[in-house]
Tab-separated table of C-alpha atoms in Angstrom:
chain	number	residue	atom	x	y	z
A	1464	GLY	CA	0.000	0.000	0.000
A	1465	ALA	CA	0.899	3.664	-0.194
A	1466	VAL	CA	3.423	4.879	2.355
A	1467	VAL	CA	3.827	8.343	3.775
A	1468	SER	CA	7.009	9.089	5.664
A	1469	GLN	CA	7.005	11.857	8.244
A	1470	HIS	CA	10.205	13.090	9.840
A	1471	PRO	CA	11.204	13.656	12.570
A	1472	SER	CA	8.991	11.533	14.774
A	1473	TRP	CA	9.890	13.530	17.870
A	1474	VAL	CA	11.597	16.861	18.251
A	1475	ILE	CA	12.445	18.939	21.293
A	1476	CYS	CA	13.405	22.547	20.767
A	1477	LYS	CA	13.977	25.720	22.707
A	1478	SER	CA	11.424	28.493	22.739
A	1479	GLY	CA	12.016	30.945	19.911
A	1480	THR	CA	13.614	28.501	17.511
A	1481	SER	CA	12.096	27.134	14.309
A	1482	VAL	CA	11.368	23.516	13.542
A	1483	LYS	CA	10.830	21.892	10.154
A	1484	ILE	CA	8.744	18.755	9.694
A	1485	GLU	CA	8.902	16.813	6.435
A	1486	CYS	CA	6.154	14.736	4.857
A	1487	ARG	CA	7.015	12.492	1.911
A	1488	SER	CA	4.868	10.197	-0.169
A	1489	LEU	CA	7.252	7.339	-0.912
A	1490	ASP	CA	5.594	5.359	-3.661
A	1491	PHE	CA	2.967	7.660	-5.112
A	1492	GLN	CA	2.568	11.259	-6.182
A	1493	ALA	CA	0.360	13.624	-4.247
A	1494	THR	CA	-0.703	17.029	-5.481
A	1495	THR	CA	-2.487	17.578	-2.197
A	1496	MET	CA	-1.232	17.026	1.313
A	1497	PHE	CA	-2.880	17.956	4.581
A	1498	TRP	CA	-1.426	19.032	7.893
A	1499	TYR	CA	-3.248	18.277	11.126
A	1500	ARG	CA	-2.699	19.019	14.754
A	1501	GLN	CA	-3.850	16.641	17.463
A	1502	PHE	CA	-3.969	17.192	21.194
A	1503	PRO	CA	-3.926	14.157	23.527
A	1504	LYS	CA	-7.065	12.047	23.264
A	1505	GLN	CA	-8.664	14.558	20.931
A	1506	SER	CA	-9.578	14.638	17.289
A	1507	LEU	CA	-7.486	15.732	14.349
A	1508	MET	CA	-7.765	19.415	13.608
A	1509	LEU	CA	-7.015	20.400	10.025
A	1510	MET	CA	-4.484	23.197	9.943
A	1511	ALA	CA	-3.910	23.632	6.235
A	1512	THR	CA	-4.134	22.096	2.807
A	1513	SER	CA	-0.885	21.968	0.895
A	1514	ASN	CA	-1.043	22.006	-2.901
A	1515	GLU	CA	1.988	21.312	-5.063
A	1516	GLY	CA	3.204	24.436	-6.792
A	1517	SER	CA	0.825	26.836	-5.106
A	1518	LYS	CA	0.254	28.532	-1.789
A	1519	ALA	CA	-1.196	26.527	1.048
A	1520	THR	CA	-4.744	27.119	2.166
A	1521	TYR	CA	-4.986	27.678	5.905
A	1522	GLU	CA	-7.982	26.971	8.088
A	1523	GLN	CA	-9.552	29.773	10.036
A	1524	GLY	CA	-7.610	30.623	13.155
A	1525	VAL	CA	-4.318	29.107	11.957
A	1526	GLU	CA	-1.512	31.647	11.695
A	1527	LYS	CA	0.105	31.251	8.285
A	1528	ASP	CA	3.193	33.180	9.372
A	1529	LYS	CA	3.634	30.844	12.324
A	1530	PHE	CA	3.084	27.625	10.405
A	1531	LEU	CA	4.852	27.884	7.052
A	1532	ILE	CA	3.980	25.233	4.508
A	1533	ASN	CA	5.922	24.473	1.354
A	1534	HIS	CA	4.844	21.837	-1.178
A	1535	ALA	CA	7.758	21.967	-3.600
A	1536	SER	CA	7.246	18.648	-5.366
A	1537	LEU	CA	4.659	15.951	-5.908
A	1538	THR	CA	6.175	13.901	-3.103
A	1539	LEU	CA	7.265	16.404	-0.468
A	1540	SER	CA	5.540	18.921	1.764
A	1541	THR	CA	7.144	20.645	4.738
A	1542	LEU	CA	5.692	22.379	7.762
A	1543	THR	CA	7.911	24.875	9.540
A	1544	VAL	CA	6.879	26.056	12.972
A	1545	THR	CA	8.524	29.451	13.273
A	1546	SER	CA	9.571	30.990	16.576
A	1547	ALA	CA	8.084	28.067	18.443
A	1548	HIS	CA	6.630	28.583	21.892
A	1549	PRO	CA	5.451	26.070	24.509
A	1550	GLU	CA	1.848	26.450	23.368
A	1551	ASP	CA	2.910	25.065	19.974
A	1552	SER	CA	3.784	21.772	21.637
A	1553	SER	CA	1.531	19.156	20.107
A	1554	PHE	CA	1.326	16.158	17.818
A	1555	TYR	CA	1.424	17.081	14.140
A	1556	ILE	CA	0.239	14.672	11.463
A	1557	CYS	CA	0.494	14.942	7.705
A	1558	SER	CA	-1.424	13.049	5.070
A	1559	ALA	CA	-1.145	12.718	1.309
A	1560	LEU	CA	-4.119	12.409	-0.991
A	1561	THR	CA	-3.971	9.940	-3.857
A	1562	LEU	CA	-4.142	11.489	-7.322
A	1563	ASP	CA	-7.051	9.291	-8.325
A	1564	PRO	CA	-10.145	11.307	-7.372
A	1565	ALA	CA	-12.238	8.181	-7.623
A	1566	LYS	CA	-10.378	6.778	-4.649
A	1567	ASN	CA	-10.102	9.943	-2.558
A	1568	ILE	CA	-7.945	8.245	0.039
A	1569	GLN	CA	-5.604	9.980	2.447
A	1570	TYR	CA	-2.542	8.130	3.627
A	1571	PHE	CA	-1.136	9.350	6.895
A	1572	GLY	CA	2.348	9.841	8.204
A	1573	ALA	CA	3.207	8.492	11.630
A	1574	GLY	CA	3.145	11.946	13.168
A	1575	THR	CA	5.631	14.263	14.836
A	1576	ARG	CA	5.618	15.020	18.523
A	1577	LEU	CA	6.837	18.566	19.076
A	1578	SER	CA	7.920	19.629	22.533
A	1579	VAL	CA	8.910	23.275	22.979
A	1580	LEU	CA	10.808	24.051	26.159
B	72	ALA	CA	-19.973	23.498	7.083
B	73	GLN	CA	-19.776	19.788	7.620
B	74	THR	CA	-20.024	18.229	11.059
B	75	VAL	CA	-19.300	14.712	12.254
B	76	THR	CA	-20.610	13.477	15.589
B	77	GLN	CA	-19.484	10.417	17.472
B	78	SER	CA	-21.723	10.154	20.510
B	79	GLN	CA	-19.791	7.371	22.250
B	80	PRO	CA	-16.530	8.645	23.777
B	81	GLU	CA	-15.739	5.153	25.049
B	82	MET	CA	-16.896	1.648	24.244
B	83	SER	CA	-15.816	-1.757	25.412
B	84	VAL	CA	-16.302	-5.218	23.999
B	85	GLN	CA	-15.436	-8.722	25.026
B	86	GLU	CA	-12.941	-10.509	22.831
B	87	ALA	CA	-14.673	-12.429	20.017
B	88	GLU	CA	-17.879	-10.424	20.454
B	89	THR	CA	-19.365	-7.792	18.144
B	90	VAL	CA	-19.447	-4.063	18.748
B	91	THR	CA	-20.977	-1.165	16.844
B	92	LEU	CA	-19.588	2.356	16.882
B	93	SER	CA	-21.956	5.175	16.003
B	94	CYS	CA	-21.394	8.152	13.738
B	95	THR	CA	-23.724	10.793	12.368
B	96	TYR	CA	-22.851	13.609	10.051
B	97	ASP	CA	-24.382	16.683	8.546
B	98	THR	CA	-23.707	18.027	5.075
B	99	SER	CA	-25.463	19.693	2.184
B	100	GLU	CA	-23.003	18.230	-0.320
B	101	SER	CA	-24.098	15.474	-2.671
B	102	ASP	CA	-20.640	14.165	-3.577
B	103	TYR	CA	-18.723	12.935	-0.573
B	104	TYR	CA	-17.005	10.014	1.073
B	105	LEU	CA	-17.155	8.589	4.556
B	106	PHE	CA	-14.346	6.847	6.383
B	107	TRP	CA	-13.526	5.049	9.570
B	108	TYR	CA	-9.947	5.341	10.774
B	109	LYS	CA	-8.221	3.506	13.584
B	110	GLN	CA	-5.574	5.178	15.720
B	111	PRO	CA	-3.766	2.718	18.003
B	112	PRO	CA	-1.450	3.847	20.807
B	113	SER	CA	1.323	4.326	18.241
B	114	ARG	CA	-0.879	7.174	16.898
B	115	GLN	CA	-0.456	6.019	13.296
B	116	MET	CA	-3.763	6.630	11.524
B	117	ILE	CA	-4.950	3.528	9.690
B	118	LEU	CA	-7.804	3.437	7.207
B	119	VAL	CA	-10.333	0.825	8.275
B	120	ILE	CA	-13.095	1.242	5.746
B	121	ARG	CA	-14.341	3.686	3.123
B	122	GLN	CA	-17.798	4.370	1.681
B	123	GLU	CA	-18.758	6.402	-1.363
B	124	ALA	CA	-21.951	8.323	-0.696
B	125	TYR	CA	-23.413	7.481	-4.094
B	126	LYS	CA	-23.201	3.757	-3.399
B	127	GLN	CA	-26.120	2.206	-1.565
B	128	GLN	CA	-24.282	-1.002	-0.818
B	129	ASN	CA	-22.603	-1.021	2.571
B	130	ALA	CA	-18.831	-1.388	2.496
B	131	THR	CA	-17.186	-4.387	4.158
B	132	GLU	CA	-13.565	-5.227	4.897
B	133	ASN	CA	-13.153	-8.622	6.512
B	134	ARG	CA	-14.437	-8.260	10.105
B	135	PHE	CA	-15.370	-4.617	9.602
B	136	SER	CA	-18.597	-3.461	8.015
B	137	VAL	CA	-20.624	-0.296	7.945
B	138	ASN	CA	-24.296	0.513	8.092
B	139	PHE	CA	-24.676	3.537	5.839
B	140	GLN	CA	-28.044	5.265	6.120
B	141	LYS	CA	-27.778	8.212	3.764
B	142	ALA	CA	-31.174	9.752	4.491
B	143	ALA	CA	-30.537	9.581	8.204
B	144	LYS	CA	-26.918	10.721	7.717
B	145	SER	CA	-25.717	7.844	9.789
B	146	PHE	CA	-22.550	5.791	9.264
B	147	SER	CA	-21.935	3.188	11.952
B	148	LEU	CA	-19.053	0.728	12.112
B	149	LYS	CA	-19.548	-2.883	13.135
B	150	ILE	CA	-16.570	-4.903	14.284
B	151	SER	CA	-17.203	-8.638	14.386
B	152	ASP	CA	-15.156	-11.223	16.262
B	153	SER	CA	-13.322	-8.464	18.132
B	154	GLN	CA	-9.636	-9.015	18.729
B	155	LEU	CA	-7.264	-7.530	21.272
B	156	GLY	CA	-5.512	-5.728	18.433
B	157	ASP	CA	-8.707	-3.839	17.646
B	158	ALA	CA	-8.261	-1.758	20.787
B	159	ALA	CA	-7.700	1.800	19.608
B	160	MET	CA	-9.327	5.151	19.087
B	161	TYR	CA	-11.682	5.115	16.117
B	162	PHE	CA	-12.464	8.218	14.121
B	163	CYS	CA	-15.328	8.691	11.725
B	164	ALA	CA	-14.553	11.154	8.950
B	165	TRP	CA	-16.375	12.917	6.134
B	166	ALA	CA	-14.548	14.093	3.011
B	167	PHE	CA	-15.440	16.173	-0.001
B	168	GLY	CA	-15.651	14.275	-3.259
B	169	GLY	CA	-13.652	15.070	-6.356
B	170	ARG	CA	-10.096	16.307	-6.023
B	171	SER	CA	-10.555	18.207	-2.778
B	172	GLY	CA	-10.364	15.374	-0.286
B	173	LYS	CA	-10.657	17.836	2.575
B	174	SER	CA	-11.927	15.987	5.620
B	175	THR	CA	-13.799	16.609	8.830
B	176	PHE	CA	-13.218	14.208	11.707
B	177	GLY	CA	-15.417	13.229	14.618
B	178	ASP	CA	-14.142	13.426	18.174
B	179	GLY	CA	-13.362	9.726	18.265
B	180	THR	CA	-14.439	6.654	20.205
B	181	THR	CA	-11.959	4.802	22.385
B	182	LEU	CA	-12.526	1.081	22.055
B	183	THR	CA	-11.357	-1.284	24.766
B	184	VAL	CA	-11.272	-5.019	24.086
B	185	LYS	CA	-11.500	-7.223	27.145
B	186	PRO	CA	-9.857	-10.643	27.080
């Protein structure tokens, strides 16, 4: 089946620094990738939709200058948390959408746990 | 806006028994998909089952089946012959059809399987 690799799986950083999270579709191309945030024992909250070659679409309430998204190729999207603060600590999950609209299936990365000290 | 409601925060089932997880949704869209995802303690999201809204036939995947009631906007998941490995958080999700794929997730149901 389709595999999505998300890296790193866990990152600890100091307050004020920036952190980059990578999301790669390993064996398929994805024009659309999604970035989610999940708090413990809660649902996935969509942060933004990443489209290859164009600007990301952010959900209401998500600061686009805080969470920079770049979808430079059909297999790679990155999320950069800029000037991270403790309140940004969370679990971030990416997913990649298959090109075949008839399938409309998202494949998920394993997630990244971000801890900001 | 689309909403997905899972009214059971927690459920438990005896091993080898059957359990049904509830999900209702609200949408004015005609072209959409419905999904059940499993999130075990590893937190890796795993697709359990998928249903196209235009199909009347309920989807099945081995021990997992759905009861899709389009008019009632209901999409429940039945797990038969429950196994210890089925213990996880289960999310019901609604997604736009076509190339969008943008999804809305329910709050999840934590399933415990008792040996």
